[in-house]
Short mmCIF file of C-alpha atoms in Angstrom, two decimals:
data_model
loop_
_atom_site.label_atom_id
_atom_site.label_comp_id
_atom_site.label_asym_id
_atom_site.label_seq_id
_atom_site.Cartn_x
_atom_site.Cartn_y
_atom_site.Cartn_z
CA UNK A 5 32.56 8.20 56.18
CA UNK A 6 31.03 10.50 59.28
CA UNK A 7 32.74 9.43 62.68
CA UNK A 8 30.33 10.11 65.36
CA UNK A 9 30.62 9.42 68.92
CA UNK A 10 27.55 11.25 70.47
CA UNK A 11 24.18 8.58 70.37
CA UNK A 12 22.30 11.86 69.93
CA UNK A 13 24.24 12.87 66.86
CA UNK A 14 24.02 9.40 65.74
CA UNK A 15 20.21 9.64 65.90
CA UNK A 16 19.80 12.56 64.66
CA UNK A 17 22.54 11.65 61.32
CA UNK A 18 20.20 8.47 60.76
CA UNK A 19 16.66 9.81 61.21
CA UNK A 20 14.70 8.99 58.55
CA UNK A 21 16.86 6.01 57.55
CA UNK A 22 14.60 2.45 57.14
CA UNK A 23 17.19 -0.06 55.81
CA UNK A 24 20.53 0.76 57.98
CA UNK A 25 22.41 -2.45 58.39
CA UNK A 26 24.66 -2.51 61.20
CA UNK A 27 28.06 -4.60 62.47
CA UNK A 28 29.16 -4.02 66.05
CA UNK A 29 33.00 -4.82 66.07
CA UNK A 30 35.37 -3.49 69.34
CA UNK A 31 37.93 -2.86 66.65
CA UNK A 32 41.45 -4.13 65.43
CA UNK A 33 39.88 -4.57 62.39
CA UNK A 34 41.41 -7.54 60.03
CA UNK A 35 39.29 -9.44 56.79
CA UNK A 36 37.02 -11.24 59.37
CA UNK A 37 34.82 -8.50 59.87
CA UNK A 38 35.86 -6.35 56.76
CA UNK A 39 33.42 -9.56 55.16
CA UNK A 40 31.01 -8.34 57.21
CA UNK A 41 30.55 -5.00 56.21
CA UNK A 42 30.30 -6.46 52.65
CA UNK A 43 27.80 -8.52 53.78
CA UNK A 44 26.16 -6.11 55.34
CA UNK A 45 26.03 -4.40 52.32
CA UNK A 46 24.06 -7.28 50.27
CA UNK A 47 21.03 -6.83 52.94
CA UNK A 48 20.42 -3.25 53.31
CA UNK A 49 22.10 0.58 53.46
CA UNK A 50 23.61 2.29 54.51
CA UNK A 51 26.17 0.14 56.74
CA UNK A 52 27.14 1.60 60.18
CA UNK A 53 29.46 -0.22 61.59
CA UNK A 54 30.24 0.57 66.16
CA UNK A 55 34.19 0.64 67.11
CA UNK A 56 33.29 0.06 71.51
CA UNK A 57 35.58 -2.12 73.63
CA UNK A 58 32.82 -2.94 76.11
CA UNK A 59 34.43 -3.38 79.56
CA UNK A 60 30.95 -5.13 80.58
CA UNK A 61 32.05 -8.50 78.84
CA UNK A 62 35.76 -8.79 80.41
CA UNK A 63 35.97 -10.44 83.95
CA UNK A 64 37.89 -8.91 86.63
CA UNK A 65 41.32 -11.27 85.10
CA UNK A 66 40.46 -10.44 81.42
CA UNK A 67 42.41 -8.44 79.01
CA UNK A 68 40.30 -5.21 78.51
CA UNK A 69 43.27 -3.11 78.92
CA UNK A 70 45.43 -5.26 77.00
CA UNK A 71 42.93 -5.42 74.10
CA UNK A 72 44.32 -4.29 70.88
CA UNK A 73 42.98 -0.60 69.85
CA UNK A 74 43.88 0.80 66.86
CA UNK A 75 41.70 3.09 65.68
CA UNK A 76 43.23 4.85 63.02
CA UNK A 77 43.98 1.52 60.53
CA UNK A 78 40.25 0.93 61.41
CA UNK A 79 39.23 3.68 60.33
CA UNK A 80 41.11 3.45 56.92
CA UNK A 81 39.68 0.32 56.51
CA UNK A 82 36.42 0.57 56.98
CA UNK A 83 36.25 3.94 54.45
CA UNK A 84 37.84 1.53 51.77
CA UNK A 85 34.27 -0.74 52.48
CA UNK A 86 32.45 2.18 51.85
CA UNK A 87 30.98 2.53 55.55
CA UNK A 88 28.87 5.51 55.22
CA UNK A 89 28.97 6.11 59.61
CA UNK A 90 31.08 4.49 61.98
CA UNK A 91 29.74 5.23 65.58
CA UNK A 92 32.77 5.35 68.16
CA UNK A 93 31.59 6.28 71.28
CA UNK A 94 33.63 7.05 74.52
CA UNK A 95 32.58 5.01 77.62
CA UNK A 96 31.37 8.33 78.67
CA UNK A 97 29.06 8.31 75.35
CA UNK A 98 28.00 4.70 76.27
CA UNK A 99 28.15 4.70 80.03
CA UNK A 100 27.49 8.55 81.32
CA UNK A 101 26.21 6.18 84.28
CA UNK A 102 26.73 3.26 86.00
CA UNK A 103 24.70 0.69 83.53
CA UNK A 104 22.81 -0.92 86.24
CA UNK A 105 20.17 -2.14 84.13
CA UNK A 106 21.78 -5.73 82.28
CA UNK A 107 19.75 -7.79 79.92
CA UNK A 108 20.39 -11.51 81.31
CA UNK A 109 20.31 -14.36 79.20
CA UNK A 110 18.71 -17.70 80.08
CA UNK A 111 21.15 -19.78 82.45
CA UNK A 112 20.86 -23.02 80.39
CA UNK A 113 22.27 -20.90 76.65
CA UNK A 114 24.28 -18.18 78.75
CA UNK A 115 25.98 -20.25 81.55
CA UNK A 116 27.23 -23.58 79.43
CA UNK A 117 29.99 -23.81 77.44
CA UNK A 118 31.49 -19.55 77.31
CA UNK A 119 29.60 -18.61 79.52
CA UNK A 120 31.02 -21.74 82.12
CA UNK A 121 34.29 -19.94 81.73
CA UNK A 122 33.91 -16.50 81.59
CA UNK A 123 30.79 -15.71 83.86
CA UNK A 124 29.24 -12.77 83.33
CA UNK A 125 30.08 -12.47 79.71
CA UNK A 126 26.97 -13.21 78.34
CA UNK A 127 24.83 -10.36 79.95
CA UNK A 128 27.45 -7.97 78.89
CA UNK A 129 27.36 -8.64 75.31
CA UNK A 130 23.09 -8.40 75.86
CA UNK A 131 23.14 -5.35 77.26
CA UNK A 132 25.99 -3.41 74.68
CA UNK A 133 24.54 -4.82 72.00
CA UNK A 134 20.53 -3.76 73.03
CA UNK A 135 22.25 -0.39 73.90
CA UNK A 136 23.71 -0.19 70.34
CA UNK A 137 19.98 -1.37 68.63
CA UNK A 138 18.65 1.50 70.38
CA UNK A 139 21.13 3.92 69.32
CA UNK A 140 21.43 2.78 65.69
CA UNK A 141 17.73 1.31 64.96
CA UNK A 142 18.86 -0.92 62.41
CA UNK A 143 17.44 -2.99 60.14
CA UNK A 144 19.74 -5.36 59.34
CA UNK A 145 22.60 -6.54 62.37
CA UNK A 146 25.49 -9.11 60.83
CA UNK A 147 27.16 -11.24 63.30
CA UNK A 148 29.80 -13.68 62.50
CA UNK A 149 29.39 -17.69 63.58
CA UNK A 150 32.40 -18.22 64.83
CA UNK A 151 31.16 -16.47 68.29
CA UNK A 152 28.48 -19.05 67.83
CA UNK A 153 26.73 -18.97 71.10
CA UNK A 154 27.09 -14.81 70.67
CA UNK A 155 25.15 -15.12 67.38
CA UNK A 156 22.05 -17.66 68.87
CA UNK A 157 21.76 -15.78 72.20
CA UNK A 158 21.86 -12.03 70.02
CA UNK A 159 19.49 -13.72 68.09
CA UNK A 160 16.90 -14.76 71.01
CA UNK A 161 16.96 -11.78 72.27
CA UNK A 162 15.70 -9.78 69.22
CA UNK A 163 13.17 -12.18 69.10
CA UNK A 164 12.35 -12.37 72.33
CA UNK A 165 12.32 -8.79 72.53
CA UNK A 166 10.19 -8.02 69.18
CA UNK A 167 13.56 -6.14 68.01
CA UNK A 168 12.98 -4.49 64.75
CA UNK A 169 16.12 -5.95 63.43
CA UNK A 170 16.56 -8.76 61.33
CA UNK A 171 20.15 -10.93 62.24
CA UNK A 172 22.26 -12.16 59.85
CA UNK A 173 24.93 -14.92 60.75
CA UNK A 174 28.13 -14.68 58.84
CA UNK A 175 30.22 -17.44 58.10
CA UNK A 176 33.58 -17.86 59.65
CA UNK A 177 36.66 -16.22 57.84
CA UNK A 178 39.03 -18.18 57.57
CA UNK A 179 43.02 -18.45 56.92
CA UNK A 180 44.29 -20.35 54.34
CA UNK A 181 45.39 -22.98 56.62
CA UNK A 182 41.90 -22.84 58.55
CA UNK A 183 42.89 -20.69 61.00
CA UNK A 184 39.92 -18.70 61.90
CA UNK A 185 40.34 -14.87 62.23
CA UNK A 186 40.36 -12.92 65.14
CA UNK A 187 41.70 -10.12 67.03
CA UNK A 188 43.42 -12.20 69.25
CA UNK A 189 45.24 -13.99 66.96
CA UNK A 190 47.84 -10.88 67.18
CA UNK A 191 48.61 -12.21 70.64
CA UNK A 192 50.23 -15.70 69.24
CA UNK A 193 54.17 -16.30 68.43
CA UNK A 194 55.20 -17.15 65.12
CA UNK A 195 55.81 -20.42 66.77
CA UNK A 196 52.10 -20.43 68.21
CA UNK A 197 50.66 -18.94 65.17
CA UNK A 198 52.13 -22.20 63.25
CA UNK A 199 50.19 -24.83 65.93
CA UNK A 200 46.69 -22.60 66.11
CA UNK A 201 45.35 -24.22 62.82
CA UNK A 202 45.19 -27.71 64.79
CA UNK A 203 42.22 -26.42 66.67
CA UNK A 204 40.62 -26.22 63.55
CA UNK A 205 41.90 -29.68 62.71
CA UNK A 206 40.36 -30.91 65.74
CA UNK A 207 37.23 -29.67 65.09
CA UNK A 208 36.99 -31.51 61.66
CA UNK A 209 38.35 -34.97 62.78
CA UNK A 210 35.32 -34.90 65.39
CA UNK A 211 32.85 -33.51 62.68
CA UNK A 212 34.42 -36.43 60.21
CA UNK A 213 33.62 -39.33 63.02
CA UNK A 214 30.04 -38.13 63.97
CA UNK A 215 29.28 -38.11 60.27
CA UNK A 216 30.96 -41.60 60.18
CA UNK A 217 28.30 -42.87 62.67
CA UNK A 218 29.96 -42.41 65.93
CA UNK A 219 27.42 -41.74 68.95
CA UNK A 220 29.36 -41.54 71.52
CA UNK A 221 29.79 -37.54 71.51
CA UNK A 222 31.35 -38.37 74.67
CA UNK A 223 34.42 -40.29 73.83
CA UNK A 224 34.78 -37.99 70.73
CA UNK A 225 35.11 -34.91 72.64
CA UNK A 226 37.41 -36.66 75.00
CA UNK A 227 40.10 -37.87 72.26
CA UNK A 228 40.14 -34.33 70.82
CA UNK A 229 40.46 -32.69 74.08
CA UNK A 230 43.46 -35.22 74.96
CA UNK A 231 44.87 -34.38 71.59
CA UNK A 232 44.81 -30.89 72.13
CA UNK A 233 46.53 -31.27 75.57
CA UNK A 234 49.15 -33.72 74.17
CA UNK A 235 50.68 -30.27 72.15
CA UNK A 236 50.29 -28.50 74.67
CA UNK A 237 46.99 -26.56 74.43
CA UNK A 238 44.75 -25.86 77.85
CA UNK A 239 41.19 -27.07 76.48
CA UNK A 240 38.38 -25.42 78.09
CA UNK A 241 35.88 -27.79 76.09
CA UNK A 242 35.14 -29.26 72.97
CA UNK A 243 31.56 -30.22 72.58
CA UNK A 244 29.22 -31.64 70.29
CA UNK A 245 26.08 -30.01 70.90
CA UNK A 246 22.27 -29.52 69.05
CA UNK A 247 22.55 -26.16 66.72
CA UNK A 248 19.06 -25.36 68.19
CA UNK A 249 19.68 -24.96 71.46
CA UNK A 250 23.44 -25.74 72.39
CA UNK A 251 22.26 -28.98 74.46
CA UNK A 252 24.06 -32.11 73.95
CA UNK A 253 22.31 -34.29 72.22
CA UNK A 254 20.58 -37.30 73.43
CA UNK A 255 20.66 -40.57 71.65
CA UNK A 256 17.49 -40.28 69.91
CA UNK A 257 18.83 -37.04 68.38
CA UNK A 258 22.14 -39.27 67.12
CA UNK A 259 19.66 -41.39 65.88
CA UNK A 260 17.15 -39.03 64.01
CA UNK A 261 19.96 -36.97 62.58
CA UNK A 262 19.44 -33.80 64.24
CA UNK A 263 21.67 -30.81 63.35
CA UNK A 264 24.41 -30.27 65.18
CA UNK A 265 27.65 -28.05 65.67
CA UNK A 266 31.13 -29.10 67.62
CA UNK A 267 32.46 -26.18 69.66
CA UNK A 268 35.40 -25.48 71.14
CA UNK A 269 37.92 -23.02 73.38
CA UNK A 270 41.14 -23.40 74.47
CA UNK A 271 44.48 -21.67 75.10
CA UNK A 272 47.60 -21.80 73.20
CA UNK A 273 50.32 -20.15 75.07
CA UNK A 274 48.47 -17.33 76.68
CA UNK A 275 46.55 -16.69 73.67
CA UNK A 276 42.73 -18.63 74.04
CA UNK A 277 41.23 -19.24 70.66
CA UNK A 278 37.53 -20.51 70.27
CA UNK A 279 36.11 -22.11 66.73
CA UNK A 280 33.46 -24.20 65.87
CA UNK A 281 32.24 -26.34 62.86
CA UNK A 282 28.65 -27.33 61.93
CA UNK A 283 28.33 -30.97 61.53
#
């Protein structure tokens, strides 16, 4: 596996390639996205996978300094994949300038529901990941679900932007007891790490009474929220919401069937934890 940090190196290391399939991780690598290089794998090659903590998706009380790095197990693991470049530029590399120019997503997908609680976020995860499409021209681009509203609004955008790449949702990795993988999970006690798989719990019970027949998204959302609280958690949201668009869905939509995901984000401890489950 080459290491490259310099775009122009990059460019000129993949010239001529027409079936590069990409995954854009910040790093602290764990099975989660290790399934996404083999994924990756299945749609095109080679797989180039980024290492970038991008400092233009944390707010001003976010943890970019506190974010795990750990480069050198990374590394390991992704030459066990078979990861023919990993591209880990320097904020120099990515930023030699202030990156004035953002790509902004529409306010009704990008300000709801993440982006209600972490403004700004959005339009930094646009703009790295156009900036890594134009260094790495891929094909291919795998993104996990389980940053659902990451995945749709990546996905608008290459459409909306005649991208040449092709993206490819993932399904959530999970832990044996549901827990869904993520960097952050390092963060939790033992004693929070036992509680996290409720969130997951949650998600299901509201799945199980929408499926049941239950309308009232409302009230649903409402009992899980208060049963999160009751152990403690700080619920942002849970939400049952229209898989097309991330709207709520009206009651003709309850009534016709339409497909539809339940969402959620809240904190455990100081940890905060999002999943979601397609209904």
């Amino acid at each position: 596996m080459k290491i490259i940090s310099s775009i122009e190196e990059l460019r000129d290391h993949l010239r001529g390639q027409l079936r590069t399939a990409f995954v854009a991780t910040m790093g602290n690598l764990h099975e989660g996205h290790l399934s996404l290089m083999r994924l990756a794998r299945t749609h095109g090659d080679p797989v180039v996978a980024s290492i970038f903590v991008n400092r233009l998706q944390f707010g001003p009380n976010e943890d970019f300094d506190k974010y795990p790095r750990t480069f050198q197990a990374d590394v390991e693991k992704l030459e066990k994949e078979g990861v023919y470049v990993l591209f880990a530029p320097t904020e120099k590399d990515m930023y030699p300038e202030p990156q004035e120019y953002r790509v902004q997503p529409p306010n009704d997908l990008g300000n709801i529901l993440e982006g209600e609680f972490r403004p700004g976020f959005f339009t930094g995860v646009s703009t790295v990941v156009m900036k890594l499409f134009s260094c790495v021209q891929p094909r291919v681009a795998v993104f996990g679900k389980k940053d659902y509203q990451q995945l749709m609004i990546v996905r608008n955008m290459a459409r909306q932007f005649a991208l040449p790449t092709e993206i490819v949702g993932a399904e959530t990795y999970r832990a044996e007891d549901g827990l869904a993988l993520s960097s952050r999970n390092g963060y939790l006690s033992p004693e929070e790490r036992a509680e996290a798989p409720l969130l997951y719990q949650v998600l299901n019970a509201v799945a199980d009474e929408v499926r049941g027949g239950q309308h009232d998204v409302a009230l649903a959302e409402r009992v899980a929220m208060e049963r999160l609280a009751a152990r403690g958690w700080k619920p942002d949201y849970v939400a049952v919401r229209k898989r097309i668009d991330l709207q709520p869905p009206s009651p003709a939509d309850m009534e016709q069937g339409a497909p539809l995901v339940v969402l959620s984000a809240a904190k455990l401890g100081a940890t905060r934890l999002i999943d979601n489950l397609e209904i």
